[in-house]
CSV table of N, CA and C in Angstrom, one decimal:
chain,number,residue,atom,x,y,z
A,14,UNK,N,18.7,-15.1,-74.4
A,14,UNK,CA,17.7,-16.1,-74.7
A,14,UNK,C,17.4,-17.0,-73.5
A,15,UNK,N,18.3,-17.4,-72.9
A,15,UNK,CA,17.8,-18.0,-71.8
A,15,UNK,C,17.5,-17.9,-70.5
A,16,UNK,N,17.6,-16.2,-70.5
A,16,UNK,CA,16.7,-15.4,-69.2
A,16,UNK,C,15.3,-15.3,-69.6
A,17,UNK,N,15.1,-15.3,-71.1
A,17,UNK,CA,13.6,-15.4,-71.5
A,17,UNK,C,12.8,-16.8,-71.2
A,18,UNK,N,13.9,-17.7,-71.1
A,18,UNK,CA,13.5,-19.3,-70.9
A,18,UNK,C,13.3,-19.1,-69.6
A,19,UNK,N,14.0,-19.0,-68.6
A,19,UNK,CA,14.2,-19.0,-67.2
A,19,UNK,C,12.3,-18.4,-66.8
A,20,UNK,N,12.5,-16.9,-67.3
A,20,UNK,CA,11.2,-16.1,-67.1
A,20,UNK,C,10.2,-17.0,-67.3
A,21,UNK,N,10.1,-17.5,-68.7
A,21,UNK,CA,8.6,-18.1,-69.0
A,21,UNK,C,8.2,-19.4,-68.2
A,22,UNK,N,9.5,-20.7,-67.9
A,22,UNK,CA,9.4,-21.5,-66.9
A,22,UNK,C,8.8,-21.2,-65.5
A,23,UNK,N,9.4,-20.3,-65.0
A,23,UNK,CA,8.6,-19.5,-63.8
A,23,UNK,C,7.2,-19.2,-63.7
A,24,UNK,N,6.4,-18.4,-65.0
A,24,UNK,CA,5.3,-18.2,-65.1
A,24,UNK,C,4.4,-19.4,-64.8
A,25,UNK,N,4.4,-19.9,-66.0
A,25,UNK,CA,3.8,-21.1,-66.1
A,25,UNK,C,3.2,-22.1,-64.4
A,26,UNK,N,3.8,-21.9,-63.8
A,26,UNK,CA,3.6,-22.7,-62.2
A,26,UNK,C,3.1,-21.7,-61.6
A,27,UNK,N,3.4,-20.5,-61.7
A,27,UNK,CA,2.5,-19.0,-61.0
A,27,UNK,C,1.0,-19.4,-62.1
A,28,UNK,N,0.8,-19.8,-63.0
A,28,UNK,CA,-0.4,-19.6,-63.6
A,28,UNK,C,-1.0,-20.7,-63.3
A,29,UNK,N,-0.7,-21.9,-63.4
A,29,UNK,CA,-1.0,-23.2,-62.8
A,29,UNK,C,-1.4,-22.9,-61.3
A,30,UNK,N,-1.1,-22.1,-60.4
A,30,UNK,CA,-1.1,-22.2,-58.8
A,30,UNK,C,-2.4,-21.2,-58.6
A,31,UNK,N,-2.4,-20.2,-59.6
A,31,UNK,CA,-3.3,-18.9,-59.7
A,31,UNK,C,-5.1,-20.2,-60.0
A,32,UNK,N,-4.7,-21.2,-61.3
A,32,UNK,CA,-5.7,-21.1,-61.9
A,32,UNK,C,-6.9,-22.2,-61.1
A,33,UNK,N,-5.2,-23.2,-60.1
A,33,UNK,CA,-5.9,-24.1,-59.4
A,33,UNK,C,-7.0,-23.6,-57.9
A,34,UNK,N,-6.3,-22.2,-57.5
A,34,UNK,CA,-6.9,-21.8,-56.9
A,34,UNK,C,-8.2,-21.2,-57.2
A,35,UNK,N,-8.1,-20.2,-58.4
A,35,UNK,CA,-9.2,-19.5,-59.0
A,35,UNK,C,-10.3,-20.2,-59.4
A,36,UNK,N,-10.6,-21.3,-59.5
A,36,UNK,CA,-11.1,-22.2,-60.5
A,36,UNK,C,-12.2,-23.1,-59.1
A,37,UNK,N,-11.4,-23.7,-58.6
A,37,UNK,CA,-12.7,-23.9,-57.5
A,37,UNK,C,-14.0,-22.7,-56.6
A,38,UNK,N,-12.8,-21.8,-56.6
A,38,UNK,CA,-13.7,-20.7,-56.2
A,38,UNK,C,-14.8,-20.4,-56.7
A,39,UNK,N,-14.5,-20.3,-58.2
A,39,UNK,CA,-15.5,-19.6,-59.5
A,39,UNK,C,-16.4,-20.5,-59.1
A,40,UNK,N,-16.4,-22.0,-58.7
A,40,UNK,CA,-17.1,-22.8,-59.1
A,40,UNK,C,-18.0,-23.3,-57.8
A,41,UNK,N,-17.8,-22.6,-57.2
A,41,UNK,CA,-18.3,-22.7,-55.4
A,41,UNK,C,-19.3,-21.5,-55.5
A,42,UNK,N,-18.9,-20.3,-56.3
A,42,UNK,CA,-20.1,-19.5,-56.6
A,42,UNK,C,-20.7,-19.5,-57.3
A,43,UNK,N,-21.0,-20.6,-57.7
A,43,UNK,CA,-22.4,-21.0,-59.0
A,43,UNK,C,-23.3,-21.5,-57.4
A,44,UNK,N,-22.6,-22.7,-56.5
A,44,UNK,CA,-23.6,-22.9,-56.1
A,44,UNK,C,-24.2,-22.1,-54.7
A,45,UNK,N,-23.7,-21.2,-54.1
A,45,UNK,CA,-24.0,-20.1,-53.7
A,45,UNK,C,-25.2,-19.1,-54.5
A,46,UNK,N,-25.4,-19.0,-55.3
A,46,UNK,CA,-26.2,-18.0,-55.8
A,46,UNK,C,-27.8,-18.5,-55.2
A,47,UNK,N,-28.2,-17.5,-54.4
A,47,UNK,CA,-29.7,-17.9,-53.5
A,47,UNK,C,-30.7,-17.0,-53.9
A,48,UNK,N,-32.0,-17.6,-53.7
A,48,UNK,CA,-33.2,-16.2,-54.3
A,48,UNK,C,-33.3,-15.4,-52.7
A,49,UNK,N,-34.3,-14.9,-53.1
A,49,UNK,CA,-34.8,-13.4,-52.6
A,49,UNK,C,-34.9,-14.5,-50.8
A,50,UNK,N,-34.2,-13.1,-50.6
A,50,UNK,CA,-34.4,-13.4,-48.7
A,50,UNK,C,-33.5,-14.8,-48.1
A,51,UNK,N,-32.6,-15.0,-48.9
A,51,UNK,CA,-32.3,-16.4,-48.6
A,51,UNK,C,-30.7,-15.9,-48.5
A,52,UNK,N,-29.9,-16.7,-48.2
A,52,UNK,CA,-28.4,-16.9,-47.6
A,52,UNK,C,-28.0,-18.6,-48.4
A,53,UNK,N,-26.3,-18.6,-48.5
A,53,UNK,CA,-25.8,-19.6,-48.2
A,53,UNK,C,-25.2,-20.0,-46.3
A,54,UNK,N,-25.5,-21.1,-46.8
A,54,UNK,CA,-25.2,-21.9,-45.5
A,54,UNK,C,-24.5,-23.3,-45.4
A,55,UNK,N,-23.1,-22.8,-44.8
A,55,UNK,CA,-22.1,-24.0,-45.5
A,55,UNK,C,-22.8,-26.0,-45.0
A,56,UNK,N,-22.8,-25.1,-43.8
A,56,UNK,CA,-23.7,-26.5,-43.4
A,56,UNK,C,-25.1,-27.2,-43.4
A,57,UNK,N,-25.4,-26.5,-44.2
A,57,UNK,CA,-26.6,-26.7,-45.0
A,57,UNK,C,-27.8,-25.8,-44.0
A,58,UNK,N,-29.1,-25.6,-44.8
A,58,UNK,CA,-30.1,-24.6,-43.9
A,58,UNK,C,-30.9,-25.2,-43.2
A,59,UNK,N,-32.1,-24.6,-42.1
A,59,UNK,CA,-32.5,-25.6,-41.4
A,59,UNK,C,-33.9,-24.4,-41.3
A,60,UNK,N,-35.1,-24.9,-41.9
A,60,UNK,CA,-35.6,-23.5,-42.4
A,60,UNK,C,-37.2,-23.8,-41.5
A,61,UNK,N,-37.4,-23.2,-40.6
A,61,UNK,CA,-38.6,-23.4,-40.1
A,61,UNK,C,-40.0,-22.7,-41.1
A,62,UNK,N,-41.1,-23.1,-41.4
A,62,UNK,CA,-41.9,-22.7,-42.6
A,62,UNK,C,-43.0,-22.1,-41.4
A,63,UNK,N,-44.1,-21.2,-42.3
A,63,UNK,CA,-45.2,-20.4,-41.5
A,63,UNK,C,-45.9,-21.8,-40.5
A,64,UNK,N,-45.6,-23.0,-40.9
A,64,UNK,CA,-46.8,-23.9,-40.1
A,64,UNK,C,-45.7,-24.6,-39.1
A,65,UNK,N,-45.0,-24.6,-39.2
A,65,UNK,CA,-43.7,-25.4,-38.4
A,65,UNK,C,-42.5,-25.4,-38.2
A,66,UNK,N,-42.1,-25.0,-36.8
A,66,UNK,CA,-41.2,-24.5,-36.6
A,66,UNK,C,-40.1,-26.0,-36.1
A,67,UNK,N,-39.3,-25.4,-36.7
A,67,UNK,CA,-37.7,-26.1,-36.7
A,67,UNK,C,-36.7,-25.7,-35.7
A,68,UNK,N,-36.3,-27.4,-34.7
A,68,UNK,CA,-35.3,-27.3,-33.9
A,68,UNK,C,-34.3,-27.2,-34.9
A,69,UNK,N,-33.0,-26.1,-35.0
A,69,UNK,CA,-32.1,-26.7,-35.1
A,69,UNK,C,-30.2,-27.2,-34.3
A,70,UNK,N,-30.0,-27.6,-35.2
A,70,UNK,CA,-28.8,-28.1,-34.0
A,70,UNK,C,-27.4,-27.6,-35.0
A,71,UNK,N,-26.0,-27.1,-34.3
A,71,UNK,CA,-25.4,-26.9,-35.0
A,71,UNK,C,-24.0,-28.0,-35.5
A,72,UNK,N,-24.5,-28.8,-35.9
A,72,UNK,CA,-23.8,-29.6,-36.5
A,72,UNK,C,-24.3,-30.0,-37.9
A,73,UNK,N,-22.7,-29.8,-39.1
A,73,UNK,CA,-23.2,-29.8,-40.0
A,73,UNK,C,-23.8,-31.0,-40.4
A,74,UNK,N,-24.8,-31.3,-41.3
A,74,UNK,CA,-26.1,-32.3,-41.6
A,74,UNK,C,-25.8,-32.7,-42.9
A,75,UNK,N,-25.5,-32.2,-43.7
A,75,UNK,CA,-25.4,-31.9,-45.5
A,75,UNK,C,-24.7,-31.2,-45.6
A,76,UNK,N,-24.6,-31.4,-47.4
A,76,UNK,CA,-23.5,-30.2,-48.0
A,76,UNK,C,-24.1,-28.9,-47.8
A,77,UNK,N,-23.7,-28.0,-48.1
A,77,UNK,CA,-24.3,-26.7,-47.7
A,77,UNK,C,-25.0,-26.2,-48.3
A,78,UNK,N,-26.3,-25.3,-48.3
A,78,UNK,CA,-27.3,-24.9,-49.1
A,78,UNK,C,-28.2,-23.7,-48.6
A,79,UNK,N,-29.0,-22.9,-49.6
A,79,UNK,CA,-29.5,-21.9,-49.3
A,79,UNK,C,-30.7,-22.0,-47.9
A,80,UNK,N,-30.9,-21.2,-47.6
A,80,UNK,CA,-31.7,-21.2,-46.7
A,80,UNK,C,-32.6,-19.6,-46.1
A,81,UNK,N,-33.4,-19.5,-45.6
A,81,UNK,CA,-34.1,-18.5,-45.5
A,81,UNK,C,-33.1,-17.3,-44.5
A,82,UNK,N,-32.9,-15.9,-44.6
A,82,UNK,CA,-31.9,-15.1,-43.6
A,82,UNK,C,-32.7,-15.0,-42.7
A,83,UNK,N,-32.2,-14.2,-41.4
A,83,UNK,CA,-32.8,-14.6,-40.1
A,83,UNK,C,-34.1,-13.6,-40.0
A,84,UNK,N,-35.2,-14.4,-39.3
A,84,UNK,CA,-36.5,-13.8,-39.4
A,84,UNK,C,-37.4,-13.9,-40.1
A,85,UNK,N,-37.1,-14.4,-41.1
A,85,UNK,CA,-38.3,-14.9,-42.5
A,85,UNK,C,-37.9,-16.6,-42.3
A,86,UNK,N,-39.3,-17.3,-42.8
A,86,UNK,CA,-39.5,-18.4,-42.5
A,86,UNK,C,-40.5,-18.8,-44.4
A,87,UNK,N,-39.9,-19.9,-44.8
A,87,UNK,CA,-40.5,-20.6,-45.7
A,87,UNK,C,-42.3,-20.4,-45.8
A,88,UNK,N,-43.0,-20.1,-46.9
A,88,UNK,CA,-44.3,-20.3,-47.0
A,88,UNK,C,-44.9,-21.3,-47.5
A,89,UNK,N,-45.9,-21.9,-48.1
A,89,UNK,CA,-46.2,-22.6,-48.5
A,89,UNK,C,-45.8,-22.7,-50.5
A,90,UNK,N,-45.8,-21.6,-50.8
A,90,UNK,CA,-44.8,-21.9,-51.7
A,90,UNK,C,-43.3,-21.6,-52.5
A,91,UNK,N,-42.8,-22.0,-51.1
A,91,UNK,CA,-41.5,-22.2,-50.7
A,91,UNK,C,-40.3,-21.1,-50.7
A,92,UNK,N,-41.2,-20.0,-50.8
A,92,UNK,CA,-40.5,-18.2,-50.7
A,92,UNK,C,-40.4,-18.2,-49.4
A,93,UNK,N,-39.5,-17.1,-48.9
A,93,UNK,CA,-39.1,-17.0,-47.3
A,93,UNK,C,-39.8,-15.4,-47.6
A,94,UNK,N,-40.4,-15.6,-47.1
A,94,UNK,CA,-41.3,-14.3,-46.0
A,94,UNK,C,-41.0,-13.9,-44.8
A,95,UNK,N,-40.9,-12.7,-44.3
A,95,UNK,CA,-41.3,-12.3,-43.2
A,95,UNK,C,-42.2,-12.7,-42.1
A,96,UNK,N,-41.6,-13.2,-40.7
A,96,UNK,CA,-42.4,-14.3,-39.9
A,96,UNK,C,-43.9,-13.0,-39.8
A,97,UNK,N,-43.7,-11.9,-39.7
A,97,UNK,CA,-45.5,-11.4,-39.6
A,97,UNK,C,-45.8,-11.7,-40.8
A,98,UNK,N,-45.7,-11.9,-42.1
A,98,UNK,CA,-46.3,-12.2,-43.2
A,98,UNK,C,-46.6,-13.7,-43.2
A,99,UNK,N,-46.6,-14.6,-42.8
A,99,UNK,CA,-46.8,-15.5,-42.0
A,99,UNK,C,-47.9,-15.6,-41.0
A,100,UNK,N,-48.2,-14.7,-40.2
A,100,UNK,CA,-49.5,-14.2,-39.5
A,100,UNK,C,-50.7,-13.9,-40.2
A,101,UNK,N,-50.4,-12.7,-40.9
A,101,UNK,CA,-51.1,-12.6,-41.7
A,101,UNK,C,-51.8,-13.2,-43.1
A,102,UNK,N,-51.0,-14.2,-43.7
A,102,UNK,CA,-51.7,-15.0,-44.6
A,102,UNK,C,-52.6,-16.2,-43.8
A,103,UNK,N,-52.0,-16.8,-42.2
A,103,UNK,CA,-52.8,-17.3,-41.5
A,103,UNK,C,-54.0,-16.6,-40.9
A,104,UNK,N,-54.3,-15.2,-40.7
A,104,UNK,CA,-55.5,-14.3,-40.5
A,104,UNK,C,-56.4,-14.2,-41.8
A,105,UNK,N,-55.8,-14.6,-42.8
A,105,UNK,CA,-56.4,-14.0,-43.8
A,105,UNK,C,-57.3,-15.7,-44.1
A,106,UNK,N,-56.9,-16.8,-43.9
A,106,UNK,CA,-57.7,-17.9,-43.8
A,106,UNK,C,-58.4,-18.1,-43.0
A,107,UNK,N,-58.2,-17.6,-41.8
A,107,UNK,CA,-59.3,-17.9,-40.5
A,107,UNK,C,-59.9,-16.4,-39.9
A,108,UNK,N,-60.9,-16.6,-39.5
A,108,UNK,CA,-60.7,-15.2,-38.5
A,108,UNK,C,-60.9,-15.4,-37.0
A,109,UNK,N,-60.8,-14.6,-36.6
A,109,UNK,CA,-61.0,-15.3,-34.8
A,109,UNK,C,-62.4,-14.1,-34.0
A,110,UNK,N,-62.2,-14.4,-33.0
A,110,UNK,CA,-63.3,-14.3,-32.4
A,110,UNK,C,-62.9,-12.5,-32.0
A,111,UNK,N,-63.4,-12.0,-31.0
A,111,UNK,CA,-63.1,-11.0,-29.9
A,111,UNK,C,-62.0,-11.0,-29.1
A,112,UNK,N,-61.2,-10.0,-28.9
A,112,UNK,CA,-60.1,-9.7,-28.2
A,112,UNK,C,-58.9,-11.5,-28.5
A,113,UNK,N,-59.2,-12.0,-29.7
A,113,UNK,CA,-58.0,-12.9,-30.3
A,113,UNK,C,-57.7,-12.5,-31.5
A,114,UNK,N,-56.6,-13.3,-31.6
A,114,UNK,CA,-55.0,-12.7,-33.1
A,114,UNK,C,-54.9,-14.2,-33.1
A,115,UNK,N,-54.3,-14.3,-34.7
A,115,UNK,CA,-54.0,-15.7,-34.8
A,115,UNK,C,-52.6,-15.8,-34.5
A,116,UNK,N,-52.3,-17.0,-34.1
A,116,UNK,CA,-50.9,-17.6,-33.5
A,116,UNK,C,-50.4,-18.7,-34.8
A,117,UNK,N,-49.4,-18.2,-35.1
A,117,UNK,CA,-49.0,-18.9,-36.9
A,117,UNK,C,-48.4,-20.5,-36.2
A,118,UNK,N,-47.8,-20.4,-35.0
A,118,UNK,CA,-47.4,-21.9,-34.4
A,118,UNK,C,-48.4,-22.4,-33.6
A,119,UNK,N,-49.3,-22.0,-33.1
A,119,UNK,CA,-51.0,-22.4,-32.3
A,119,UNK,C,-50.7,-21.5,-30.9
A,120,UNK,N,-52.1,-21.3,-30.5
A,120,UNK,CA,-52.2,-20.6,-29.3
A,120,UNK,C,-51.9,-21.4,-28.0
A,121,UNK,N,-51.5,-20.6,-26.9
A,121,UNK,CA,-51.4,-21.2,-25.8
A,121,UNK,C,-52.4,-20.0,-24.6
A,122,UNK,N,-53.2,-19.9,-25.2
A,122,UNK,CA,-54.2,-19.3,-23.6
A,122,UNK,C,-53.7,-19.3,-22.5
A,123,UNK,N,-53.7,-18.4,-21.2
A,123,UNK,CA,-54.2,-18.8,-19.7
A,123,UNK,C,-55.5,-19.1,-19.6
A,124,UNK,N,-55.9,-19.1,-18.7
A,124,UNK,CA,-57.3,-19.1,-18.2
A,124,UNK,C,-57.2,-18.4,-16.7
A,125,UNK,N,-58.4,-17.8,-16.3
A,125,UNK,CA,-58.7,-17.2,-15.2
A,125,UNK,C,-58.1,-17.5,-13.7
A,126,UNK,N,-57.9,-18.7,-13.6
A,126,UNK,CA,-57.2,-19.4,-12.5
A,126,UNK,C,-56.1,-20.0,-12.8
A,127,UNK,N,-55.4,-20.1,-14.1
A,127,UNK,CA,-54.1,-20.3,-14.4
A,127,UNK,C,-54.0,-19.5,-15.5
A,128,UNK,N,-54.0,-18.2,-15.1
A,128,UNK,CA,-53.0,-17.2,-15.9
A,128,UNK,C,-52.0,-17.0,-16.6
A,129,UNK,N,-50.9,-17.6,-16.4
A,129,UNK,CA,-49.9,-17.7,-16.5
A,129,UNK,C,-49.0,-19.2,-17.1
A,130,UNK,N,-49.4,-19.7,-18.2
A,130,UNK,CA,-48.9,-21.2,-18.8
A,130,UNK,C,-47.6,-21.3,-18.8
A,131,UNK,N,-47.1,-22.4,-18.5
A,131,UNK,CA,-45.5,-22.5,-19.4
A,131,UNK,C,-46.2,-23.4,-20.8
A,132,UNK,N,-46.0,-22.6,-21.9
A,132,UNK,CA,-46.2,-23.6,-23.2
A,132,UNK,C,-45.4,-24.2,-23.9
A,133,UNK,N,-45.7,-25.5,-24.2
A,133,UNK,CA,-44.1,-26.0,-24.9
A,133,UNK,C,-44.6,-26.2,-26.5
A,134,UNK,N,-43.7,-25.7,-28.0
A,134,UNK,CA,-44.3,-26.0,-28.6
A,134,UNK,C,-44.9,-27.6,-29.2
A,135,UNK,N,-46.0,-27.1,-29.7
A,135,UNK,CA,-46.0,-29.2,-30.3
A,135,UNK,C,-45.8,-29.5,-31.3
A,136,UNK,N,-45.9,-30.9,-31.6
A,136,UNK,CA,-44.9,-31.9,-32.7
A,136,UNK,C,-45.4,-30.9,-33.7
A,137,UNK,N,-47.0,-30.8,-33.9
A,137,UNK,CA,-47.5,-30.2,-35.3
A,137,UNK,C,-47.9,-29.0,-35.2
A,138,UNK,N,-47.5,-28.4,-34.7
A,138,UNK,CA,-48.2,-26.7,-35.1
A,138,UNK,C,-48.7,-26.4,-36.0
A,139,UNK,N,-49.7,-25.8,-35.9
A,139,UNK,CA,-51.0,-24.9,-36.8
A,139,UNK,C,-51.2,-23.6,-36.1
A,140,UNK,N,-51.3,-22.9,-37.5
A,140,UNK,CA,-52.3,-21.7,-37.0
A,140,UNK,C,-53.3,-21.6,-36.6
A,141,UNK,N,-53.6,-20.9,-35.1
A,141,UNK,CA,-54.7,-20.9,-34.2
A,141,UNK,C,-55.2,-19.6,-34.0
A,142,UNK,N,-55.6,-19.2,-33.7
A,142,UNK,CA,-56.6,-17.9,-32.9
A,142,UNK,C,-56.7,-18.2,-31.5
A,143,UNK,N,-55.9,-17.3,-30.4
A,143,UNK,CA,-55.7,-17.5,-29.3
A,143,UNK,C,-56.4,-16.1,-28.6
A,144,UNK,N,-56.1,-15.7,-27.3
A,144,UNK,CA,-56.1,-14.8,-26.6
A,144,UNK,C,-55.1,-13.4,-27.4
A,145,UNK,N,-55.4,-11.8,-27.2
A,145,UNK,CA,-54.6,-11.0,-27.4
A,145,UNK,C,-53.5,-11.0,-26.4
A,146,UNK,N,-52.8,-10.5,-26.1
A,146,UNK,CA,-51.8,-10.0,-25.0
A,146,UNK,C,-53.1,-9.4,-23.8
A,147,UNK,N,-52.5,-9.7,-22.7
A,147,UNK,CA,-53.5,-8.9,-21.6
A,147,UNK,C,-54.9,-10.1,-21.3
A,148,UNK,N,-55.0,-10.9,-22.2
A,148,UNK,CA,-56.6,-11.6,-22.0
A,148,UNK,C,-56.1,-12.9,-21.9
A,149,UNK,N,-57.5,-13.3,-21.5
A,149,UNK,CA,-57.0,-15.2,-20.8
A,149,UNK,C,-58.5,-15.3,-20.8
A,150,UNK,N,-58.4,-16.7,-21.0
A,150,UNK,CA,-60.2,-17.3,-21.4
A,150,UNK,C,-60.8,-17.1,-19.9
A,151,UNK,N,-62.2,-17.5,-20.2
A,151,UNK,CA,-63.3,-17.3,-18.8
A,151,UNK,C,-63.5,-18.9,-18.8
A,152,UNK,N,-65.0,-19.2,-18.2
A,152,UNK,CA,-65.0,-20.6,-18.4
A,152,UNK,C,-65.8,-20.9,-19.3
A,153,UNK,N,-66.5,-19.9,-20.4
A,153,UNK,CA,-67.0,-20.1,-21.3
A,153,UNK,C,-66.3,-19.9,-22.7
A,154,UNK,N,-64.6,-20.1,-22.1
A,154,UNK,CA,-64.0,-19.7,-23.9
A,154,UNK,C,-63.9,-18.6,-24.2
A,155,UNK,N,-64.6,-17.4,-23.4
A,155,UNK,CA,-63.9,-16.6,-24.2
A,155,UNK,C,-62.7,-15.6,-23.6
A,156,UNK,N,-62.4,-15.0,-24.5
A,156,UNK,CA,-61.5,-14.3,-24.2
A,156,UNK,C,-61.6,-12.7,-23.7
A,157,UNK,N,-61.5,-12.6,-21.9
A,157,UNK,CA,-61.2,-11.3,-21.4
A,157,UNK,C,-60.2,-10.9,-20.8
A,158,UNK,N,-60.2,-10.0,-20.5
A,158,UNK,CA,-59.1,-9.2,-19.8
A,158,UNK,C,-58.8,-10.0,-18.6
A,159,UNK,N,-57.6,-9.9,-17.9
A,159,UNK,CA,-57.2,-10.9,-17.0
A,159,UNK,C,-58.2,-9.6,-15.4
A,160,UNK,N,-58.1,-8.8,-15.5
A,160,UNK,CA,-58.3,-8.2,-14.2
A,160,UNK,C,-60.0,-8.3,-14.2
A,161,UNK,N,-60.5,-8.8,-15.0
A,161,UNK,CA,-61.8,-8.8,-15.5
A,161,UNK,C,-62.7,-10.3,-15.2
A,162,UNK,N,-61.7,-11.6,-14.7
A,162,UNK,CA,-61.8,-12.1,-14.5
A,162,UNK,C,-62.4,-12.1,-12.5
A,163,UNK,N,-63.4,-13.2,-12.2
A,163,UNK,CA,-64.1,-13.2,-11.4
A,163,UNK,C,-63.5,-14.1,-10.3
């Protein structure tokens, strides 16, 4: 009888040690559970959306929270899409001219005699309709081929 005592005294702090552990865990994955395309993120997320893109810095900010996985960016109603899906709901609002595509953070053109821009993005980006690849404005705006230029 008192190896049965011995035994059961023992358990009891194995089950206590099991349950203090088990029990925050369980309860760490309630708030982990993320929708579609999204991640947790212990240091909380930092989610650039189709109209505005996001510095971020790695230092944690907040408690930790979902956030969009890499490559998809928040839409306007608050789903993480695919950054070309993002393009394209901004083409599908505007259209652009000849030999331009729309730019989901805004265009940055060359021009003829400055071909070649360094662009920095800005505070507020919008979707723009810029130049294709290969073209750069004339001096009438529009958009030709760089070798095409005069």
């Amino acid at each position: 009888m008192d190896d049965c005592r011995l035994l059961h005294s023992v358990r009891h702090p194995m089950l206590l040690v099991l349950l203090l552990v088990l029990l925050p865990l369980s309860l760490a994955s309630d708030d982990e559970k993320c929708g579609t395309n999204e991640q947790f993120y212990d240091c909380g997320a930092c989610d650039s959306s189709c109209d505005k893109e996001e510095i971020c810095v790695k230092v944690c900010r907040k408690p930790g929270s979902c956030g969009c996985i890499v490559g998809y960016r928040r839409d306007k109603e608050h789903g993480c899409v695919p950054m070309e899906e993002c393009q394209k709901k901004a083409k599908e609002g505007e259209k652009c001219g000849e030999n331009e595509e729309m730019f989901p953070l805004g265009a940055c053109d060359g021009t003829c005699s400055h071909p070649h821009l360094a662009c920095v993005l800005r505070k507020k980006p919008k979707p723009e309709c810029g130049c294709k690849k290969g073209y750069v404005r004339d001096d009438s705006k529009k958009c030709i081929k760089l070798e095409d230029c005069k």
